[in-house]
PDB file of C-alpha atoms and ligand atoms in Angstrom:
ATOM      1  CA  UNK A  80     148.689-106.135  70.527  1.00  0.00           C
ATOM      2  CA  UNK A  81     151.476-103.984  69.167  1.00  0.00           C
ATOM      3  CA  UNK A  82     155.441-104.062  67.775  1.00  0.00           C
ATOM      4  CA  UNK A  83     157.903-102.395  69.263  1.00  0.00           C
ATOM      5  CA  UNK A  84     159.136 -99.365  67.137  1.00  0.00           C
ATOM      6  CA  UNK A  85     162.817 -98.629  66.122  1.00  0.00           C
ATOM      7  CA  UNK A  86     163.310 -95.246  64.995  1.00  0.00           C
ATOM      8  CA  UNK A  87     167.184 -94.631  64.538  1.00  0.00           C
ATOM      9  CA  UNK A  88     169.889 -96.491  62.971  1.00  0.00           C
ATOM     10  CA  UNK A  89     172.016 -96.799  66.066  1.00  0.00           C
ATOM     11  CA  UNK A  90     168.965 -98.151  68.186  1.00  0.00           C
ATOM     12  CA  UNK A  91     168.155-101.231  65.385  1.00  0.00           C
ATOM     13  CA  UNK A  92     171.562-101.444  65.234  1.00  0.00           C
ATOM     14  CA  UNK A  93     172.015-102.168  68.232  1.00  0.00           C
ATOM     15  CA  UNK A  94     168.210-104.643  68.257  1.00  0.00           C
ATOM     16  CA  UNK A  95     169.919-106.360  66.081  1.00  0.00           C
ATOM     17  CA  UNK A  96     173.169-107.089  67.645  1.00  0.00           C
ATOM     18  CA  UNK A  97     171.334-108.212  70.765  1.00  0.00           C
ATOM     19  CA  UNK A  98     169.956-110.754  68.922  1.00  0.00           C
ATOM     20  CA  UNK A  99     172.735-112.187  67.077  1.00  0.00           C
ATOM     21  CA  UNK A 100     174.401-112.392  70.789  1.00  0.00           C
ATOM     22  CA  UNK A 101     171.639-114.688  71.798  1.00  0.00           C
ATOM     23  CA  UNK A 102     172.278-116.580  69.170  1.00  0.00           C
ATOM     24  CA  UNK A 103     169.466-115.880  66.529  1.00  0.00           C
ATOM     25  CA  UNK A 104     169.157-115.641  63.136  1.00  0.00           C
ATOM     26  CA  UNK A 105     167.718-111.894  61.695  1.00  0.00           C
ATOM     27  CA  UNK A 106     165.010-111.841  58.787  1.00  0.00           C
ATOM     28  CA  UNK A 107     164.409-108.437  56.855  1.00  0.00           C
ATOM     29  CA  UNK A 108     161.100-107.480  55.228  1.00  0.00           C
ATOM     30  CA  UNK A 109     161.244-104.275  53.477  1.00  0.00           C
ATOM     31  CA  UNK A 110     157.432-102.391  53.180  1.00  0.00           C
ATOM     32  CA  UNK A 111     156.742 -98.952  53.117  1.00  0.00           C
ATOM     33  CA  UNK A 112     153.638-100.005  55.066  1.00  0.00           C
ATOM     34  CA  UNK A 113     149.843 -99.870  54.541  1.00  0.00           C
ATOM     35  CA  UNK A 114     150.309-104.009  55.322  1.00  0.00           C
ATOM     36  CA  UNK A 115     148.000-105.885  53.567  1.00  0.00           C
ATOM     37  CA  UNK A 116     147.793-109.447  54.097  1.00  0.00           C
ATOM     38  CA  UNK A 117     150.128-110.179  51.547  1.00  0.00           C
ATOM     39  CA  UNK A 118     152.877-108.532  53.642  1.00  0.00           C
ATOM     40  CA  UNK A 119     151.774-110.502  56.861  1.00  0.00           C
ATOM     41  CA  UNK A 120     152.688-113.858  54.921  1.00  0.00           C
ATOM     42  CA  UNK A 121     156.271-112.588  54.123  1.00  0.00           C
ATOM     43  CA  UNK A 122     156.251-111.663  58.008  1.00  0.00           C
ATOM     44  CA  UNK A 123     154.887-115.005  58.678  1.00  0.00           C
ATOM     45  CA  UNK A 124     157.594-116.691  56.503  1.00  0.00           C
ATOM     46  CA  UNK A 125     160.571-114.583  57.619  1.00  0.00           C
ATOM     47  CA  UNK A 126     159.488-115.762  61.321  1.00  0.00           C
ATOM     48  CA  UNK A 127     159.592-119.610  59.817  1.00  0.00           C
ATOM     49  CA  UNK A 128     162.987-118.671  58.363  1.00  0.00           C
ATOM     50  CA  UNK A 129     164.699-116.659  61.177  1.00  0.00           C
ATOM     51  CA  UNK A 130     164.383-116.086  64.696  1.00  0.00           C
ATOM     52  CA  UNK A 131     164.119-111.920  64.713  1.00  0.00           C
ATOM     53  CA  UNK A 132     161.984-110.331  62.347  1.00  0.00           C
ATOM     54  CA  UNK A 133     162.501-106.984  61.502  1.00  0.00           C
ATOM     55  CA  UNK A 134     159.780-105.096  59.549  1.00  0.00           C
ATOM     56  CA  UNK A 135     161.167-101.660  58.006  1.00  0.00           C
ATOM     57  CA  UNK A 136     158.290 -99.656  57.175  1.00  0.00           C
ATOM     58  CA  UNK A 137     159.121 -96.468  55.002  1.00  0.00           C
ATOM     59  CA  UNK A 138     157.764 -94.512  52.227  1.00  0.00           C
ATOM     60  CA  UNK A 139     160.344 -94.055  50.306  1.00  0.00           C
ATOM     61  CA  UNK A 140     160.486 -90.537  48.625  1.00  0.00           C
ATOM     62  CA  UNK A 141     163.674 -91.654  46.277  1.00  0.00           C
ATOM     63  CA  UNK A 142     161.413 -94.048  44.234  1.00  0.00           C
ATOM     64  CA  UNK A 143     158.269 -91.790  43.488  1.00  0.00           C
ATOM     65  CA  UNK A 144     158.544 -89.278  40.493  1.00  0.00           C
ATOM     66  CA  UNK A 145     157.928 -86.252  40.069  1.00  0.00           C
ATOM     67  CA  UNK A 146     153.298 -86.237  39.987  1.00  0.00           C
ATOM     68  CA  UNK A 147     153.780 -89.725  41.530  1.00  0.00           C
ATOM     69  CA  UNK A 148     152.009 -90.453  45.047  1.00  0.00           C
ATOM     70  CA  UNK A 149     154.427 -89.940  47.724  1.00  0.00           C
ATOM     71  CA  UNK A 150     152.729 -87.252  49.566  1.00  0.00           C
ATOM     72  CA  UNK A 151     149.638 -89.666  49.402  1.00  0.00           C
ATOM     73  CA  UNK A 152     150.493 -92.691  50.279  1.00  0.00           C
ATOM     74  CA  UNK A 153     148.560 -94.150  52.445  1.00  0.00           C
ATOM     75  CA  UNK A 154     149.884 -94.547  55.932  1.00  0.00           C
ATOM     76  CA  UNK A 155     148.281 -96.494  58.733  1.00  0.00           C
ATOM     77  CA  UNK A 156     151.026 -96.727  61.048  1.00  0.00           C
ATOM     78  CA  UNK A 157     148.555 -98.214  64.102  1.00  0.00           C
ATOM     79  CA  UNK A 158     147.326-100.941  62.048  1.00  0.00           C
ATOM     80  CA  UNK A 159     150.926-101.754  60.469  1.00  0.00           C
ATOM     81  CA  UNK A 160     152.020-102.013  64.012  1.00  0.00           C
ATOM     82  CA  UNK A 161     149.437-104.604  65.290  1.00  0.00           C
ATOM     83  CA  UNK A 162     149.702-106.489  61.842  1.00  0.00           C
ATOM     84  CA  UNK A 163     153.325-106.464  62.734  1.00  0.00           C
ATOM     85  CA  UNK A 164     152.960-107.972  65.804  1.00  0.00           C
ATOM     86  CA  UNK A 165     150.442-110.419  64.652  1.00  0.00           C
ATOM     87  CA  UNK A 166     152.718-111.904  61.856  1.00  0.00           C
ATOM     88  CA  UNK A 167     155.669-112.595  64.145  1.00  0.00           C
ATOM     89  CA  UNK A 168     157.369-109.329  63.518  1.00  0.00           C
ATOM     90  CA  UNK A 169     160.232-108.671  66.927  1.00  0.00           C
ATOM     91  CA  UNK A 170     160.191-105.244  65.919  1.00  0.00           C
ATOM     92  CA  UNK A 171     159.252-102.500  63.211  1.00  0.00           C
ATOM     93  CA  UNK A 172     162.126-100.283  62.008  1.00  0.00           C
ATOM     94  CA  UNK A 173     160.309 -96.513  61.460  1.00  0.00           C
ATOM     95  CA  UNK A 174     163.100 -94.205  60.210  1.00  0.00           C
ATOM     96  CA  UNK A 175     161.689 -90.391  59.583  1.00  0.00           C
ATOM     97  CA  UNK A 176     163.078 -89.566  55.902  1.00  0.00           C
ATOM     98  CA  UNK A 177     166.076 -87.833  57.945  1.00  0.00           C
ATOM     99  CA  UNK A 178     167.212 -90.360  59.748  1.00  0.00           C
ATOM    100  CA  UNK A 179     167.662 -91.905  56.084  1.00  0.00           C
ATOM    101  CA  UNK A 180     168.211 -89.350  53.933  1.00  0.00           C
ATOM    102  CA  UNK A 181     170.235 -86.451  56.252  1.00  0.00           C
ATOM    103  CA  UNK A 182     172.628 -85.467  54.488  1.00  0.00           C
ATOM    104  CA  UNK A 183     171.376 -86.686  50.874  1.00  0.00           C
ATOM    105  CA  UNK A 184     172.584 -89.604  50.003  1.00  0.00           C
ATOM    106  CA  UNK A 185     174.833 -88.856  47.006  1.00  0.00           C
ATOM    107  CA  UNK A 186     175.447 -92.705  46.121  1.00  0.00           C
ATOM    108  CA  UNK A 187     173.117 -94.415  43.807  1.00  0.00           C
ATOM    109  CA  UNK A 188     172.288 -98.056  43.047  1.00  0.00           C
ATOM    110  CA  UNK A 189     171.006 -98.588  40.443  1.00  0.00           C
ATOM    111  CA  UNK A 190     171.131-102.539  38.027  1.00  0.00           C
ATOM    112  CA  UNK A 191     170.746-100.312  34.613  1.00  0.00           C
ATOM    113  CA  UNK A 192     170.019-103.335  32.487  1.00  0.00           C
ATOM    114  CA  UNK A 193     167.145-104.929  34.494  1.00  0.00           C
ATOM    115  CA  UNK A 194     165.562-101.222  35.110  1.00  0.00           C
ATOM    116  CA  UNK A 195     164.601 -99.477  31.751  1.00  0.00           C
ATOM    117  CA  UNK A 196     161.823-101.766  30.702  1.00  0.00           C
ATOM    118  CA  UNK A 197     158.418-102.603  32.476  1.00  0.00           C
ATOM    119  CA  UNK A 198     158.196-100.475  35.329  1.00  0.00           C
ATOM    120  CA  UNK A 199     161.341 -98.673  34.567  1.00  0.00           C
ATOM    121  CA  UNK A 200     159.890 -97.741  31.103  1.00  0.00           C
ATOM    122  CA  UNK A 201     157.464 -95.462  32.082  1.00  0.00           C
ATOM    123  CA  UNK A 202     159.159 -94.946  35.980  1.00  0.00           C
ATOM    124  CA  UNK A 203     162.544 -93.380  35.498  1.00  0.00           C
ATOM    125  CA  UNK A 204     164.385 -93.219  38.526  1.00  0.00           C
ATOM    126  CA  UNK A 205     161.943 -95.401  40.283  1.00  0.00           C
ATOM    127  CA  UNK A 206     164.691 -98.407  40.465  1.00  0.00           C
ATOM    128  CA  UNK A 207     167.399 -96.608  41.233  1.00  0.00           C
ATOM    129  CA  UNK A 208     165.376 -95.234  44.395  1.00  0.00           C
ATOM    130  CA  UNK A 209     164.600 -98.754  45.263  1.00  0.00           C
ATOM    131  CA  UNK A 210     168.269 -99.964  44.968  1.00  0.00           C
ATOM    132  CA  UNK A 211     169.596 -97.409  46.925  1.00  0.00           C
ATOM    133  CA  UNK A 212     166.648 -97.706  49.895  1.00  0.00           C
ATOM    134  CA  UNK A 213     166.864-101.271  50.204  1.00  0.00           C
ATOM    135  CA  UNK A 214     171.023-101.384  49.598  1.00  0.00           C
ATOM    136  CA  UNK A 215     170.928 -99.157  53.101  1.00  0.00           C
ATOM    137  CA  UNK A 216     168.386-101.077  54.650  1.00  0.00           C
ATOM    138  CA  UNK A 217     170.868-104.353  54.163  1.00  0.00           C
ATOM    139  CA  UNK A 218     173.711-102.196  55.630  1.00  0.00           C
ATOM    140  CA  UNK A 219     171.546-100.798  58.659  1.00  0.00           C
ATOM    141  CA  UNK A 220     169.923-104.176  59.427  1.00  0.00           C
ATOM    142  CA  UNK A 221     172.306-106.798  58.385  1.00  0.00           C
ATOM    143  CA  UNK A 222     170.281-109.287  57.568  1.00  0.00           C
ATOM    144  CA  UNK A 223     170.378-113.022  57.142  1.00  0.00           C
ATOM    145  CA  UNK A 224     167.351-113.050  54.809  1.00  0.00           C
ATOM    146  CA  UNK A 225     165.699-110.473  53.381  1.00  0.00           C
ATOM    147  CA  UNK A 226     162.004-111.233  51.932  1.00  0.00           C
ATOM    148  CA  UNK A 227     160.206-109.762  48.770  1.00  0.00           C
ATOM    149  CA  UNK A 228     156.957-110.324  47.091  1.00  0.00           C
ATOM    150  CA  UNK A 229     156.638-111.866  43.697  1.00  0.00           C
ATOM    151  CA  UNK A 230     153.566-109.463  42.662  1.00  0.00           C
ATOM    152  CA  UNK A 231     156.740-107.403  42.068  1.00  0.00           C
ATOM    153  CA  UNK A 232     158.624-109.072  39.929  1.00  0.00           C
ATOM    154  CA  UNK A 233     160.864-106.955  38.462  1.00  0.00           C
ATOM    155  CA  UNK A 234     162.083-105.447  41.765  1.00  0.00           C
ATOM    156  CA  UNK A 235     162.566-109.115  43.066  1.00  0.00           C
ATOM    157  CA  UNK A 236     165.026-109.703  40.326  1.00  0.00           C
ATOM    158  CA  UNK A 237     166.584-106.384  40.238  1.00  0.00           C
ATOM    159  CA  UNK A 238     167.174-106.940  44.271  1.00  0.00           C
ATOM    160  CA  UNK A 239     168.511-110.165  44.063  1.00  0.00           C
ATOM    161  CA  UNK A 240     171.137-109.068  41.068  1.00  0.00           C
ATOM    162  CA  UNK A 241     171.478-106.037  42.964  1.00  0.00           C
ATOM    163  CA  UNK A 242     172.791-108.477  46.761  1.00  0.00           C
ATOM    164  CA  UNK A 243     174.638-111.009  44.043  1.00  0.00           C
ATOM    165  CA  UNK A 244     176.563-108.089  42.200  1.00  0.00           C
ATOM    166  CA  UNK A 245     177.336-106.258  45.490  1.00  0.00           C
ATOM    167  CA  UNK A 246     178.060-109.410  47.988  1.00  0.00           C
ATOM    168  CA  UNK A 247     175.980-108.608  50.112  1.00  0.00           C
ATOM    169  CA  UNK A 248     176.008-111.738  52.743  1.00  0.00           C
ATOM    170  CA  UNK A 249     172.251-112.169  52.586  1.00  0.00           C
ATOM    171  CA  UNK A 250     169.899-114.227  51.334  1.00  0.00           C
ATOM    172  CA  UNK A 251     166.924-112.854  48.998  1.00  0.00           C
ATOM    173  CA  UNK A 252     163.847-114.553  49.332  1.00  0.00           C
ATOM    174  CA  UNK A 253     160.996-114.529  46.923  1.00  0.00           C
ATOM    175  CA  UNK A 254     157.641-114.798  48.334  1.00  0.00           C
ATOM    176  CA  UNK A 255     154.361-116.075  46.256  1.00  0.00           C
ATOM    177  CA  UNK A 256     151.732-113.248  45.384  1.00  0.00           C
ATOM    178  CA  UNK A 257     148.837-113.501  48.017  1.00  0.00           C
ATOM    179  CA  UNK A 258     145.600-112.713  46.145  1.00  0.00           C
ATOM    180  CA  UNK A 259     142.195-111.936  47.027  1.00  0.00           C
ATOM    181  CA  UNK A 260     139.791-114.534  46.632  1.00  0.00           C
ATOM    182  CA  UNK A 261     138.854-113.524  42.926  1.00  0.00           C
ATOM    183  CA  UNK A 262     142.678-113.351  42.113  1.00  0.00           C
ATOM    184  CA  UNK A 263     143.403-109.760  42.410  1.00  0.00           C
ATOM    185  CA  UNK A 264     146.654-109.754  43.447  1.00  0.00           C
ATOM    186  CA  UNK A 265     146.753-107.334  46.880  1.00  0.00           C
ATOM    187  CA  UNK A 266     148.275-103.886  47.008  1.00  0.00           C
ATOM    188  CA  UNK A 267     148.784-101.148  49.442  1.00  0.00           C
ATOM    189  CA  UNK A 268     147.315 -99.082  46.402  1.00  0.00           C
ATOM    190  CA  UNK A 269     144.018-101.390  45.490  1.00  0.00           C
ATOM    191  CA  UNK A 270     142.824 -99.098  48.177  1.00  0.00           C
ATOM    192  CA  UNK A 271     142.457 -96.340  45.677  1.00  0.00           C
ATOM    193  CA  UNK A 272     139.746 -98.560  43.343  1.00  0.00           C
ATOM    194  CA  UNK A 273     136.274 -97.094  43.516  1.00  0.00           C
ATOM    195  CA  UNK A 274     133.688-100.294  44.046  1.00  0.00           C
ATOM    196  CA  UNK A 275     133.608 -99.986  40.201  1.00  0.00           C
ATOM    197  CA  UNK A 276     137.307-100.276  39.607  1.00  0.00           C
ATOM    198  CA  UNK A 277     137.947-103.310  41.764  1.00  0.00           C
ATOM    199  CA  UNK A 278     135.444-105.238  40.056  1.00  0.00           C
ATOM    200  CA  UNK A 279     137.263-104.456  37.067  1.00  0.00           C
ATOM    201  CA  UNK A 280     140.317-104.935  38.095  1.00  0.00           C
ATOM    202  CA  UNK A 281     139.736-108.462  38.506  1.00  0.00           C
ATOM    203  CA  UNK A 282     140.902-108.517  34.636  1.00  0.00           C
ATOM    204  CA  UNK A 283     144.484-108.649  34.912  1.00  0.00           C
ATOM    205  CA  UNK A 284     144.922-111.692  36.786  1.00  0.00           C
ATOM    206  CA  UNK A 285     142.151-113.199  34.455  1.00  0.00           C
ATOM    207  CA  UNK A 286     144.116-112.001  31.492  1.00  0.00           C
ATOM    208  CA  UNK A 287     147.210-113.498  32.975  1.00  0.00           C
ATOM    209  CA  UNK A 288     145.011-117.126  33.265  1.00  0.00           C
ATOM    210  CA  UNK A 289     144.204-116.180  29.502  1.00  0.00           C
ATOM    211  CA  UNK A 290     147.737-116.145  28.639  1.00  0.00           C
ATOM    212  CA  UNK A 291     148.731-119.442  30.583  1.00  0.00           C
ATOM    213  CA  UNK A 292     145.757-121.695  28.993  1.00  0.00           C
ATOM    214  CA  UNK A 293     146.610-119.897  25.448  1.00  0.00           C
ATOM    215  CA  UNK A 294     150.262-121.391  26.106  1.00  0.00           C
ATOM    216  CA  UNK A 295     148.774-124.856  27.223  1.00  0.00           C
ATOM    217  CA  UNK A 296     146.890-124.943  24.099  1.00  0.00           C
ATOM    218  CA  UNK A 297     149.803-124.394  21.990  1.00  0.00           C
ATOM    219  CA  UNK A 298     150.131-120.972  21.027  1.00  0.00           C
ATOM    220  CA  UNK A 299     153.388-119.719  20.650  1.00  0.00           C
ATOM    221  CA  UNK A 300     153.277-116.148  19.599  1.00  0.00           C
ATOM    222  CA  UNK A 301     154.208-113.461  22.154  1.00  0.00           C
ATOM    223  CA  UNK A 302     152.585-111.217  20.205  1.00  0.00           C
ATOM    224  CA  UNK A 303     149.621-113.047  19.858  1.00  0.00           C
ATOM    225  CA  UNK A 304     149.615-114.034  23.204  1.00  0.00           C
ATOM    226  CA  UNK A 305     149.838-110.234  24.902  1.00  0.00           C
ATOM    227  CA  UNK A 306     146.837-109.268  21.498  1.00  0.00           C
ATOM    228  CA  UNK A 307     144.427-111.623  23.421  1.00  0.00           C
ATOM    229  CA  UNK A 308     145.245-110.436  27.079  1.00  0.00           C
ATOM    230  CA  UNK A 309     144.917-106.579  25.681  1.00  0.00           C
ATOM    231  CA  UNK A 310     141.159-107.914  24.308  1.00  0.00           C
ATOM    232  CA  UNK A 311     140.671-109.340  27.641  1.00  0.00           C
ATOM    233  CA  UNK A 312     141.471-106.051  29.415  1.00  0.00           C
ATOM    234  CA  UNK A 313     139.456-103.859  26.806  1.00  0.00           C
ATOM    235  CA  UNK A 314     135.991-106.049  27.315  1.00  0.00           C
ATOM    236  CA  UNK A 315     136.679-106.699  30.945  1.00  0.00           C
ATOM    237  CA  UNK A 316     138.105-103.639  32.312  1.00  0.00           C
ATOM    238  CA  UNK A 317     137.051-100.858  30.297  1.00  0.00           C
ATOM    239  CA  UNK A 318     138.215 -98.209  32.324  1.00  0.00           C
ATOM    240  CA  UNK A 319     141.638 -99.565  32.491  1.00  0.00           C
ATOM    241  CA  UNK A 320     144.432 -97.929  30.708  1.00  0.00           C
ATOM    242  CA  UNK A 321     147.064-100.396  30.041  1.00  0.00           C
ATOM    243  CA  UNK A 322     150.674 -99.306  31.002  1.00  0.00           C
ATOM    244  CA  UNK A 323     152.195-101.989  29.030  1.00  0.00           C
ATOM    245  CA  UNK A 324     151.861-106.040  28.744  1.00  0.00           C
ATOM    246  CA  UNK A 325     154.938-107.988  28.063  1.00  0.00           C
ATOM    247  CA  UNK A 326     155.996-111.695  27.242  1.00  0.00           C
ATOM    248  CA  UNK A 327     159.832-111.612  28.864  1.00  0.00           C
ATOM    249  CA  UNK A 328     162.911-113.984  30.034  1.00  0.00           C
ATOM    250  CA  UNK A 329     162.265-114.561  33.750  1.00  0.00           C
ATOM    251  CA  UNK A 330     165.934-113.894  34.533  1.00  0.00           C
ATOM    252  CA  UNK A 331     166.986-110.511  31.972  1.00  0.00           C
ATOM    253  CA  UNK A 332     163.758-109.301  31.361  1.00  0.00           C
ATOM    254  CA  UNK A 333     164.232-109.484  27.389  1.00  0.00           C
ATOM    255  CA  UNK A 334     161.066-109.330  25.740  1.00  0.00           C
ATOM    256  CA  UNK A 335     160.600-112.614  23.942  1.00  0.00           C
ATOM    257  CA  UNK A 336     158.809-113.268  20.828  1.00  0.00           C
ATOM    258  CA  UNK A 337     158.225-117.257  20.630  1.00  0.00           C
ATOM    259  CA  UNK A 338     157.100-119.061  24.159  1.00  0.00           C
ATOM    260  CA  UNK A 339     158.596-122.266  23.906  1.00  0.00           C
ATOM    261  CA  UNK A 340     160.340-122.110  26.953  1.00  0.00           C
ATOM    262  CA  UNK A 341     159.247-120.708  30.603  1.00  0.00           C
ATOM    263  CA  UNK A 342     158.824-117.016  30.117  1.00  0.00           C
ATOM    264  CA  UNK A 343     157.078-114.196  32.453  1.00  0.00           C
ATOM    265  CA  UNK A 344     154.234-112.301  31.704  1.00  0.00           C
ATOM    266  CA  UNK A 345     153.604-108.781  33.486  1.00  0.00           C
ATOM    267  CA  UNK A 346     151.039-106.389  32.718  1.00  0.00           C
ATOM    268  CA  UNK A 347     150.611-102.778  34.412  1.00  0.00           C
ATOM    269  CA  UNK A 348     147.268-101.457  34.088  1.00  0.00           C
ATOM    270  CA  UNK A 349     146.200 -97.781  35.360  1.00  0.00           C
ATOM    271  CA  UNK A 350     142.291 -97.611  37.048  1.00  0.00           C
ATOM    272  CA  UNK A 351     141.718 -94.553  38.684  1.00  0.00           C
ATOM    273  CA  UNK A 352     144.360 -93.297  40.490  1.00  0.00           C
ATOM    274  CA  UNK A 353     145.812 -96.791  40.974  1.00  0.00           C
ATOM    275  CA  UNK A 354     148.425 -98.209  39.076  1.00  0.00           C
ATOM    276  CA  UNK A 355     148.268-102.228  39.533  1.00  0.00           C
ATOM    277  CA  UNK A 356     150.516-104.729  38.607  1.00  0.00           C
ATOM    278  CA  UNK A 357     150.623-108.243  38.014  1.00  0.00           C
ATOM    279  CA  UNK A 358     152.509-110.862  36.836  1.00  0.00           C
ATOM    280  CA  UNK A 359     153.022-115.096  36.415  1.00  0.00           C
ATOM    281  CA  UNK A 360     155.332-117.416  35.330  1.00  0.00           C
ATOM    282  CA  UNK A 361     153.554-119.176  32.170  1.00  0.00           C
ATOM    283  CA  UNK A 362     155.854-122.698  31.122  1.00  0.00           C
ATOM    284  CA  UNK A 363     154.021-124.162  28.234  1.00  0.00           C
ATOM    285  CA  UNK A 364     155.303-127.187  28.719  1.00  0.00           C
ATOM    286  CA  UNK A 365     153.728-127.847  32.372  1.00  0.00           C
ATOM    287  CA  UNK A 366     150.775-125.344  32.019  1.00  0.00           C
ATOM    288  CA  UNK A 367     149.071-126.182  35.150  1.00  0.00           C
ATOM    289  CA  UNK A 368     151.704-124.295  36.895  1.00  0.00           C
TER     290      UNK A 368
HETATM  291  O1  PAF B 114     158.051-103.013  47.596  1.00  0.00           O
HETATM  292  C1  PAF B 114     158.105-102.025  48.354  1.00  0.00           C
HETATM  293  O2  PAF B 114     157.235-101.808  49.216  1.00  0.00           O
HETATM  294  C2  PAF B 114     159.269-101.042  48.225  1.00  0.00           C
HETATM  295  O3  PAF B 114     159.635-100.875  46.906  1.00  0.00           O
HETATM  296  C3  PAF B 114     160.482-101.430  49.098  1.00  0.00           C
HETATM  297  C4  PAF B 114     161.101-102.736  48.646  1.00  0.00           C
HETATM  298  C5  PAF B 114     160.059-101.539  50.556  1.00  0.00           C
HETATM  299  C6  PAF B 114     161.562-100.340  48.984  1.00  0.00           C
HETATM  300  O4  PAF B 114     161.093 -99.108  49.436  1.00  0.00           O
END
């Protein structure tokens, strides 16, 4: 079982406008492949949502730096395909970098205030790359929906700001993390963990737990808070080099101090080769969330 392919603008263009002539609704879900089960639920849920499913599946050079993993990646465009087709997917949109990028795209996106902390912080440029991919996705495709994951967090909100700000007439949907059975959230890159760093990295969803049931029992320091997840990480995963762990406003991403209202916690850790993040909405008030 396989997808059909789309490799040119003009041909899922014109996919696209087939479909809308027979009347149904199109669903976008940006990956740059390597489909893990977490991306088959989005596919699953765009195909609940809308009645053509486009996949794009691109690796997109604009948002790796400079000693980042672009050339690496991993690819696996066989399996993406049948996962594709398995999900619901009508058909998988497979640009080569020129068909995106020839000439170089001079325009940038980029949603400044969202971008410089978290990932931004110690990513420059990685946002902006983002933007600007998935701003020309929207225009190519022209979707109704368009469907993120929430292990992302930051890019969902940047996204969504970045379709608000810019009208685009879509509809950004946020999709729950899907998680292995012992809660590691999955990632196209948890296939760089040695055996010995993916039973370590196990730790930052526990640490996230750790912060949520710290909240339930009434603590209200941020700092305190991200102190016991960074004790967590240091006994649990000891090979882990933490990126950074922060206690924010789930809508501007301002780091906040006292949690006595819903805030977001995201933590970036570095095992290996991998860099994995995580992240969960902790509302002391209804910790069983
Ligand atoms: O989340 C990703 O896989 C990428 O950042 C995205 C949204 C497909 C843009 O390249």
């Amino acid at each position: 079982m396989t997808c059909p392919v789309s490799e040119t603008i003009a041909d899922i263009r014109a996919r696209v406008a087939r479909s809308r002539a027979d009347g149904l609704s199109v669903a976008l879900v940006p990956t740059m492949g390597a489909l893990h089960a977490g991306h088959e639920s989005l596919i699953r849920a765009a195909r609940e949502r809308c009645g053509f499913v486009v996949v794009s599946i691109f690796v997109n050079p604009t948002q790796f730096g400079p000693g980042e993993d672009y050339a690496s990646y991993p690819r696996s465009p066989e399996a993406d395909l049948e996962a594709c087709a398995r999900s619901g997917a009508a058909v998988a949109f497979m640009p080569q970098p020129a068909e995106m990028y020839d000439p170089p795209s001079l325009t940038v996106v980029s949603v400044p205030s969202l971008s410089g902390t978290l990932c931004g912080a110690s990513r420059p440029g990685h946002f902006e790359g983002v933007c600007t991919v998935v701003a020309k996705l929207f225009n190519i495709v022209q979707p109704d929906q368009a469907l993120f994951g929430a292990k992302d967090y930051q890019q969902a909100t940047i996204l969504r700001r970045m379709a608000g700000d810019l009208n685009f007439p879509l509809e950004v949907v946020v999709c729950p993390t899907v998680r292995e059975t012992d809660g590691l959230a999955m990632s196209s890159r948890n296939r760089y963990l040695s055996g010995g760093q993916r039973a370590q990295a196990v730790a930052l969803h526990e640490s996230l737990l750790l912060a949520g049931r710290l909240a339930g029992q009434g603590e209200r320091s941020a700092g305190r808070i991200a102190q016991a997840m960074r004790e967590h990480l240091a006994r649990r995963a000891p090979d882990g080099r933490i990126d950074y762990i922060q206690i924010v406003d789930p809508d501007s991403l301002a780091d906040v101090d006292t949690v006595d209202r819903p805030v977001q916690v995201l933590l970036a850790v570095r095992l290996g080769r991998a860099r994995l993040i995580d992240n969960m909405r902790v509302d002391a008030a209804r910790p069983d969330r």
